[in-house]
Amino acid sequence: MATRSWIVSGPSQHQLDGVTRLRVQLVAGSVDVRTHDDPHVWVDVTDLRGNPLELTVENGRLTVGYPSIGWDGWVKRLRSYSSSDSARLTVRVPRGTAVTAATASADAYVADLAEDIHLNTATGALVVTGSRGAASLRSASSDITVSGHDGPVTATTAAGRVSLGGDLPRADVNSVSGFVEVRSTAQTSKVGVGTVSGDMLVALPAGTGVSLTARSLTGAVRLDGADRKASGFGATTLEDRTDGGICFLTSRSVSGSLDVTRTPTALPGT
């Protein structure tokens, strides 16, 4: 299939057919990706400052970004790139569209998708709501928020807060100093959380069993409010099997505490 491309120099709207994957590359501003019932993709550029954007459709993939940078080089330079370029986009896609976005400081919002999501930013906020499929999110210093998700989630940040909620059969979270919160309604799950100094909270449905291995130098380990940390500097391991499913949970920290709760009131907003 022939490649189609358009240069966008100001606010404008574009209807594009034959798209099954979306890839967005921004410096500053924001991108808001949501679904609609139409078969085409609708791109609304509501604000654009600095260099123009390019829209390219090739083999079913729509790329929105800056042609002077290039996608591969852009991902490698995320943390050091600086520019006055800014764009605000609203993109409407069919529910089964896979989405990838990389930004420097632009925020990325994604909602109601049923395909894989990959978001990468230096300082922009990352928000995923009401989606299903595999979600992978990476940030240098900003917050990551996932709510109402159905599927596995991987999240990594240095200093931002990470909050995950939904039916999460698998969740892997790594942070240096930010607070980590995983609230899962899944009866059977595998959860891994790790920080250096940030505290961690894992909230599970009432009656869920727990198979726990927690490694921490000075951080507390609590299950349903009770201190369960092993004496000394060894790993804390415990098995609390029930008939209500099980969470295989591992945690790693230096000074961050781990709280695991299993109460009906522990899952608001998921």
mmCIF file with all atom_site columns, N, CA and C in Angstrom, residues 7-49:
data_model
loop_
_atom_site.group_PDB
_atom_site.id
_atom_site.type_symbol
_atom_site.label_atom_id
_atom_site.label_alt_id
_atom_site.label_comp_id
_atom_site.label_asym_id
_atom_site.label_entity_id
_atom_site.label_seq_id
_atom_site.pdbx_PDB_ins_code
_atom_site.Cartn_x
_atom_site.Cartn_y
_atom_site.Cartn_z
_atom_site.occupancy
_atom_site.B_iso_or_equiv
_atom_site.pdbx_formal_charge
_atom_site.auth_seq_id
_atom_site.auth_comp_id
_atom_site.auth_asym_id
_atom_site.auth_atom_id
_atom_site.pdbx_PDB_model_num
ATOM 1   N N  . ILE A 1 7  ? 1.475   17.491 5.678  1.00 0.00 ? 7  ILE A N  1
ATOM 2   C CA . ILE A 1 7  ? 2.128   18.423 6.582  1.00 0.00 ? 7  ILE A CA 1
ATOM 3   C C  . ILE A 1 7  ? 1.054   19.321 7.199  1.00 0.00 ? 7  ILE A C  1
ATOM 4   N N  . VAL A 1 8  ? 1.060   19.419 8.521  1.00 0.00 ? 8  VAL A N  1
ATOM 5   C CA . VAL A 1 8  ? 0.063   20.188 9.249  1.00 0.00 ? 8  VAL A CA 1
ATOM 6   C C  . VAL A 1 8  ? 0.757   21.381 9.898  1.00 0.00 ? 8  VAL A C  1
ATOM 7   N N  . SER A 1 9  ? 0.391   22.575 9.508  1.00 0.00 ? 9  SER A N  1
ATOM 8   C CA . SER A 1 9  ? 1.061   23.779 10.013 1.00 0.00 ? 9  SER A CA 1
ATOM 9   C C  . SER A 1 9  ? 0.207   24.594 10.971 1.00 0.00 ? 9  SER A C  1
ATOM 10  N N  . GLY A 1 10 ? -1.015  24.159 11.217 1.00 0.00 ? 10 GLY A N  1
ATOM 11  C CA . GLY A 1 10 ? -1.884  24.903 12.129 1.00 0.00 ? 10 GLY A CA 1
ATOM 12  C C  . GLY A 1 10 ? -3.075  24.060 12.524 1.00 0.00 ? 10 GLY A C  1
ATOM 13  N N  . PRO A 1 11 ? -3.969  24.607 13.357 1.00 0.00 ? 11 PRO A N  1
ATOM 14  C CA . PRO A 1 11 ? -5.164  23.856 13.762 1.00 0.00 ? 11 PRO A CA 1
ATOM 15  C C  . PRO A 1 11 ? -5.939  23.356 12.547 1.00 0.00 ? 11 PRO A C  1
ATOM 16  N N  . SER A 1 12 ? -6.323  22.096 12.573 1.00 0.00 ? 12 SER A N  1
ATOM 17  C CA . SER A 1 12 ? -7.009  21.497 11.429 1.00 0.00 ? 12 SER A CA 1
ATOM 18  C C  . SER A 1 12 ? -7.604  20.161 11.844 1.00 0.00 ? 12 SER A C  1
ATOM 19  N N  . GLN A 1 13 ? -8.446  19.602 10.976 1.00 0.00 ? 13 GLN A N  1
ATOM 20  C CA . GLN A 1 13 ? -9.091  18.322 11.218 1.00 0.00 ? 13 GLN A CA 1
ATOM 21  C C  . GLN A 1 13 ? -8.862  17.401 10.030 1.00 0.00 ? 13 GLN A C  1
ATOM 22  N N  . HIS A 1 14 ? -8.694  16.102 10.357 1.00 0.00 ? 14 HIS A N  1
ATOM 23  C CA . HIS A 1 14 ? -8.342  15.150 9.303  1.00 0.00 ? 14 HIS A CA 1
ATOM 24  C C  . HIS A 1 14 ? -9.076  13.835 9.533  1.00 0.00 ? 14 HIS A C  1
ATOM 25  N N  . GLN A 1 15 ? -9.689  13.297 8.487  1.00 0.00 ? 15 GLN A N  1
ATOM 26  C CA . GLN A 1 15 ? -10.316 11.983 8.519  1.00 0.00 ? 15 GLN A CA 1
ATOM 27  C C  . GLN A 1 15 ? -9.467  11.017 7.706  1.00 0.00 ? 15 GLN A C  1
ATOM 28  N N  . LEU A 1 16 ? -9.060  9.899  8.336  1.00 0.00 ? 16 LEU A N  1
ATOM 29  C CA . LEU A 1 16 ? -8.130  8.967  7.704  1.00 0.00 ? 16 LEU A CA 1
ATOM 30  C C  . LEU A 1 16 ? -8.703  7.560  7.754  1.00 0.00 ? 16 LEU A C  1
ATOM 31  N N  . ASP A 1 17 ? -8.665  6.865  6.617  1.00 0.00 ? 17 ASP A N  1
ATOM 32  C CA . ASP A 1 17 ? -9.182  5.506  6.523  1.00 0.00 ? 17 ASP A CA 1
ATOM 33  C C  . ASP A 1 17 ? -8.029  4.505  6.455  1.00 0.00 ? 17 ASP A C  1
ATOM 34  N N  . GLY A 1 18 ? -8.355  3.231  6.728  1.00 0.00 ? 18 GLY A N  1
ATOM 35  C CA . GLY A 1 18 ? -7.375  2.162  6.612  1.00 0.00 ? 18 GLY A CA 1
ATOM 36  C C  . GLY A 1 18 ? -6.335  2.160  7.711  1.00 0.00 ? 18 GLY A C  1
ATOM 37  N N  . VAL A 1 19 ? -6.680  2.644  8.915  1.00 0.00 ? 19 VAL A N  1
ATOM 38  C CA . VAL A 1 19 ? -5.728  2.731  10.025 1.00 0.00 ? 19 VAL A CA 1
ATOM 39  C C  . VAL A 1 19 ? -6.098  1.718  11.109 1.00 0.00 ? 19 VAL A C  1
ATOM 40  N N  . THR A 1 20 ? -5.133  0.889  11.507 1.00 0.00 ? 20 THR A N  1
ATOM 41  C CA . THR A 1 20 ? -5.327  -0.060 12.606 1.00 0.00 ? 20 THR A CA 1
ATOM 42  C C  . THR A 1 20 ? -4.372  0.189  13.769 1.00 0.00 ? 20 THR A C  1
ATOM 43  N N  . ARG A 1 21 ? -3.364  1.050  13.534 1.00 0.00 ? 21 ARG A N  1
ATOM 44  C CA . ARG A 1 21 ? -2.385  1.371  14.577 1.00 0.00 ? 21 ARG A CA 1
ATOM 45  C C  . ARG A 1 21 ? -2.111  2.866  14.555 1.00 0.00 ? 21 ARG A C  1
ATOM 46  N N  . LEU A 1 22 ? -1.961  3.427  15.741 1.00 0.00 ? 22 LEU A N  1
ATOM 47  C CA . LEU A 1 22 ? -1.680  4.857  15.880 1.00 0.00 ? 22 LEU A CA 1
ATOM 48  C C  . LEU A 1 22 ? -0.378  5.045  16.630 1.00 0.00 ? 22 LEU A C  1
ATOM 49  N N  . ARG A 1 23 ? 0.469   5.932  16.105 1.00 0.00 ? 23 ARG A N  1
ATOM 50  C CA . ARG A 1 23 ? 1.734   6.260  16.759 1.00 0.00 ? 23 ARG A CA 1
ATOM 51  C C  . ARG A 1 23 ? 1.852   7.785  16.806 1.00 0.00 ? 23 ARG A C  1
ATOM 52  N N  . VAL A 1 24 ? 2.058   8.326  18.021 1.00 0.00 ? 24 VAL A N  1
ATOM 53  C CA . VAL A 1 24 ? 2.093   9.771  18.215 1.00 0.00 ? 24 VAL A CA 1
ATOM 54  C C  . VAL A 1 24 ? 3.409   10.169 18.855 1.00 0.00 ? 24 VAL A C  1
ATOM 55  N N  . GLN A 1 25 ? 4.006   11.247 18.348 1.00 0.00 ? 25 GLN A N  1
ATOM 56  C CA . GLN A 1 25 ? 5.281   11.765 18.850 1.00 0.00 ? 25 GLN A CA 1
ATOM 57  C C  . GLN A 1 25 ? 5.107   13.267 19.071 1.00 0.00 ? 25 GLN A C  1
ATOM 58  N N  . LEU A 1 26 ? 5.201   13.709 20.340 1.00 0.00 ? 26 LEU A N  1
ATOM 59  C CA . LEU A 1 26 ? 5.026   15.118 20.654 1.00 0.00 ? 26 LEU A CA 1
ATOM 60  C C  . LEU A 1 26 ? 6.125   15.602 21.583 1.00 0.00 ? 26 LEU A C  1
ATOM 61  N N  . VAL A 1 27 ? 6.366   16.899 21.574 1.00 0.00 ? 27 VAL A N  1
ATOM 62  C CA . VAL A 1 27 ? 7.277   17.519 22.534 1.00 0.00 ? 27 VAL A CA 1
ATOM 63  C C  . VAL A 1 27 ? 6.453   17.992 23.726 1.00 0.00 ? 27 VAL A C  1
ATOM 64  N N  . ALA A 1 28 ? 5.765   19.130 23.578 1.00 0.00 ? 28 ALA A N  1
ATOM 65  C CA . ALA A 1 28 ? 4.897   19.649 24.629 1.00 0.00 ? 28 ALA A CA 1
ATOM 66  C C  . ALA A 1 28 ? 3.458   19.640 24.141 1.00 0.00 ? 28 ALA A C  1
ATOM 67  N N  . GLY A 1 29 ? 2.530   19.905 25.075 1.00 0.00 ? 29 GLY A N  1
ATOM 68  C CA . GLY A 1 29 ? 1.122   19.920 24.727 1.00 0.00 ? 29 GLY A CA 1
ATOM 69  C C  . GLY A 1 29 ? 0.405   18.722 25.291 1.00 0.00 ? 29 GLY A C  1
ATOM 70  N N  . SER A 1 30 ? -0.437  18.065 24.474 1.00 0.00 ? 30 SER A N  1
ATOM 71  C CA . SER A 1 30 ? -1.180  16.903 24.949 1.00 0.00 ? 30 SER A CA 1
ATOM 72  C C  . SER A 1 30 ? -1.742  16.127 23.768 1.00 0.00 ? 30 SER A C  1
ATOM 73  N N  . VAL A 1 31 ? -2.013  14.846 24.010 1.00 0.00 ? 31 VAL A N  1
ATOM 74  C CA . VAL A 1 31 ? -2.731  14.013 23.057 1.00 0.00 ? 31 VAL A CA 1
ATOM 75  C C  . VAL A 1 31 ? -3.802  13.254 23.820 1.00 0.00 ? 31 VAL A C  1
ATOM 76  N N  . ASP A 1 32 ? -5.014  13.304 23.313 1.00 0.00 ? 32 ASP A N  1
ATOM 77  C CA . ASP A 1 32 ? -6.172  12.657 23.932 1.00 0.00 ? 32 ASP A CA 1
ATOM 78  C C  . ASP A 1 32 ? -6.732  11.669 22.922 1.00 0.00 ? 32 ASP A C  1
ATOM 79  N N  . VAL A 1 33 ? -6.598  10.377 23.227 1.00 0.00 ? 33 VAL A N  1
ATOM 80  C CA . VAL A 1 33 ? -7.039  9.330  22.308 1.00 0.00 ? 33 VAL A CA 1
ATOM 81  C C  . VAL A 1 33 ? -8.249  8.627  22.902 1.00 0.00 ? 33 VAL A C  1
ATOM 82  N N  . ARG A 1 34 ? -9.344  8.654  22.167 1.00 0.00 ? 34 ARG A N  1
ATOM 83  C CA . ARG A 1 34 ? -10.578 7.993  22.596 1.00 0.00 ? 34 ARG A CA 1
ATOM 84  C C  . ARG A 1 34 ? -11.205 7.265  21.411 1.00 0.00 ? 34 ARG A C  1
ATOM 85  N N  . THR A 1 35 ? -12.207 6.445  21.697 1.00 0.00 ? 35 THR A N  1
ATOM 86  C CA . THR A 1 35 ? -12.807 5.635  20.653 1.00 0.00 ? 35 THR A CA 1
ATOM 87  C C  . THR A 1 35 ? -14.106 6.249  20.139 1.00 0.00 ? 35 THR A C  1
ATOM 88  N N  . HIS A 1 36 ? -14.476 5.820  18.937 1.00 0.00 ? 36 HIS A N  1
ATOM 89  C CA . HIS A 1 36 ? -15.794 6.113  18.394 1.00 0.00 ? 36 HIS A CA 1
ATOM 90  C C  . HIS A 1 36 ? -16.246 4.921  17.570 1.00 0.00 ? 36 HIS A C  1
ATOM 91  N N  . ASP A 1 37 ? -17.481 4.957  17.090 1.00 0.00 ? 37 ASP A N  1
ATOM 92  C CA . ASP A 1 37 ? -18.058 3.809  16.392 1.00 0.00 ? 37 ASP A CA 1
ATOM 93  C C  . ASP A 1 37 ? -17.797 3.821  14.897 1.00 0.00 ? 37 ASP A C  1
ATOM 94  N N  . ASP A 1 38 ? -17.150 4.848  14.393 1.00 0.00 ? 38 ASP A N  1
ATOM 95  C CA . ASP A 1 38 ? -16.873 4.931  12.963 1.00 0.00 ? 38 ASP A CA 1
ATOM 96  C C  . ASP A 1 38 ? -15.625 4.122  12.600 1.00 0.00 ? 38 ASP A C  1
ATOM 97  N N  . PRO A 1 39 ? -15.494 3.668  11.347 1.00 0.00 ? 39 PRO A N  1
ATOM 98  C CA . PRO A 1 39 ? -14.337 2.854  10.953 1.00 0.00 ? 39 PRO A CA 1
ATOM 99  C C  . PRO A 1 39 ? -13.072 3.664  10.691 1.00 0.00 ? 39 PRO A C  1
ATOM 100 N N  . HIS A 1 40 ? -13.188 4.979  10.557 1.00 0.00 ? 40 HIS A N  1
ATOM 101 C CA . HIS A 1 40 ? -12.027 5.803  10.242 1.00 0.00 ? 40 HIS A CA 1
ATOM 102 C C  . HIS A 1 40 ? -11.412 6.398  11.509 1.00 0.00 ? 40 HIS A C  1
ATOM 103 N N  . VAL A 1 41 ? -10.260 7.024  11.362 1.00 0.00 ? 41 VAL A N  1
ATOM 104 C CA . VAL A 1 41 ? -9.597  7.758  12.444 1.00 0.00 ? 41 VAL A CA 1
ATOM 105 C C  . VAL A 1 41 ? -9.806  9.248  12.197 1.00 0.00 ? 41 VAL A C  1
ATOM 106 N N  . TRP A 1 42 ? -10.139 9.950  13.253 1.00 0.00 ? 42 TRP A N  1
ATOM 107 C CA . TRP A 1 42 ? -10.383 11.386 13.170 1.00 0.00 ? 42 TRP A CA 1
ATOM 108 C C  . TRP A 1 42 ? -9.337  12.100 14.015 1.00 0.00 ? 42 TRP A C  1
ATOM 109 N N  . VAL A 1 43 ? -8.540  12.974 13.397 1.00 0.00 ? 43 VAL A N  1
ATOM 110 C CA . VAL A 1 43 ? -7.498  13.726 14.089 1.00 0.00 ? 43 VAL A CA 1
ATOM 111 C C  . VAL A 1 43 ? -7.887  15.199 14.109 1.00 0.00 ? 43 VAL A C  1
ATOM 112 N N  . ASP A 1 44 ? -7.976  15.758 15.302 1.00 0.00 ? 44 ASP A N  1
ATOM 113 C CA . ASP A 1 44 ? -8.308  17.171 15.473 1.00 0.00 ? 44 ASP A CA 1
ATOM 114 C C  . ASP A 1 44 ? -7.115  17.861 16.124 1.00 0.00 ? 44 ASP A C  1
ATOM 115 N N  . VAL A 1 45 ? -6.388  18.643 15.350 1.00 0.00 ? 45 VAL A N  1
ATOM 116 C CA . VAL A 1 45 ? -5.266  19.428 15.872 1.00 0.00 ? 45 VAL A CA 1
ATOM 117 C C  . VAL A 1 45 ? -5.840  20.757 16.362 1.00 0.00 ? 45 VAL A C  1
ATOM 118 N N  . THR A 1 46 ? -5.954  20.904 17.677 1.00 0.00 ? 46 THR A N  1
ATOM 119 C CA . THR A 1 46 ? -6.615  22.097 18.219 1.00 0.00 ? 46 THR A CA 1
ATOM 120 C C  . THR A 1 46 ? -5.645  23.238 18.494 1.00 0.00 ? 46 THR A C  1
ATOM 121 N N  . ASP A 1 47 ? -4.363  22.936 18.634 1.00 0.00 ? 47 ASP A N  1
ATOM 122 C CA . ASP A 1 47 ? -3.370  23.987 18.866 1.00 0.00 ? 47 ASP A CA 1
ATOM 123 C C  . ASP A 1 47 ? -2.024  23.490 18.370 1.00 0.00 ? 47 ASP A C  1
ATOM 124 N N  . LEU A 1 48 ? -1.278  24.354 17.684 1.00 0.00 ? 48 LEU A N  1
ATOM 125 C CA . LEU A 1 48 ? 0.029   23.961 17.152 1.00 0.00 ? 48 LEU A CA 1
ATOM 126 C C  . LEU A 1 48 ? 0.945   25.170 17.159 1.00 0.00 ? 48 LEU A C  1
ATOM 127 N N  . ARG A 1 49 ? 2.086   25.021 17.817 1.00 0.00 ? 49 ARG A N  1
ATOM 128 C CA . ARG A 1 49 ? 3.076   26.091 17.895 1.00 0.00 ? 49 ARG A CA 1
ATOM 129 C C  . ARG A 1 49 ? 4.455   25.529 17.577 1.00 0.00 ? 49 ARG A C  1
#
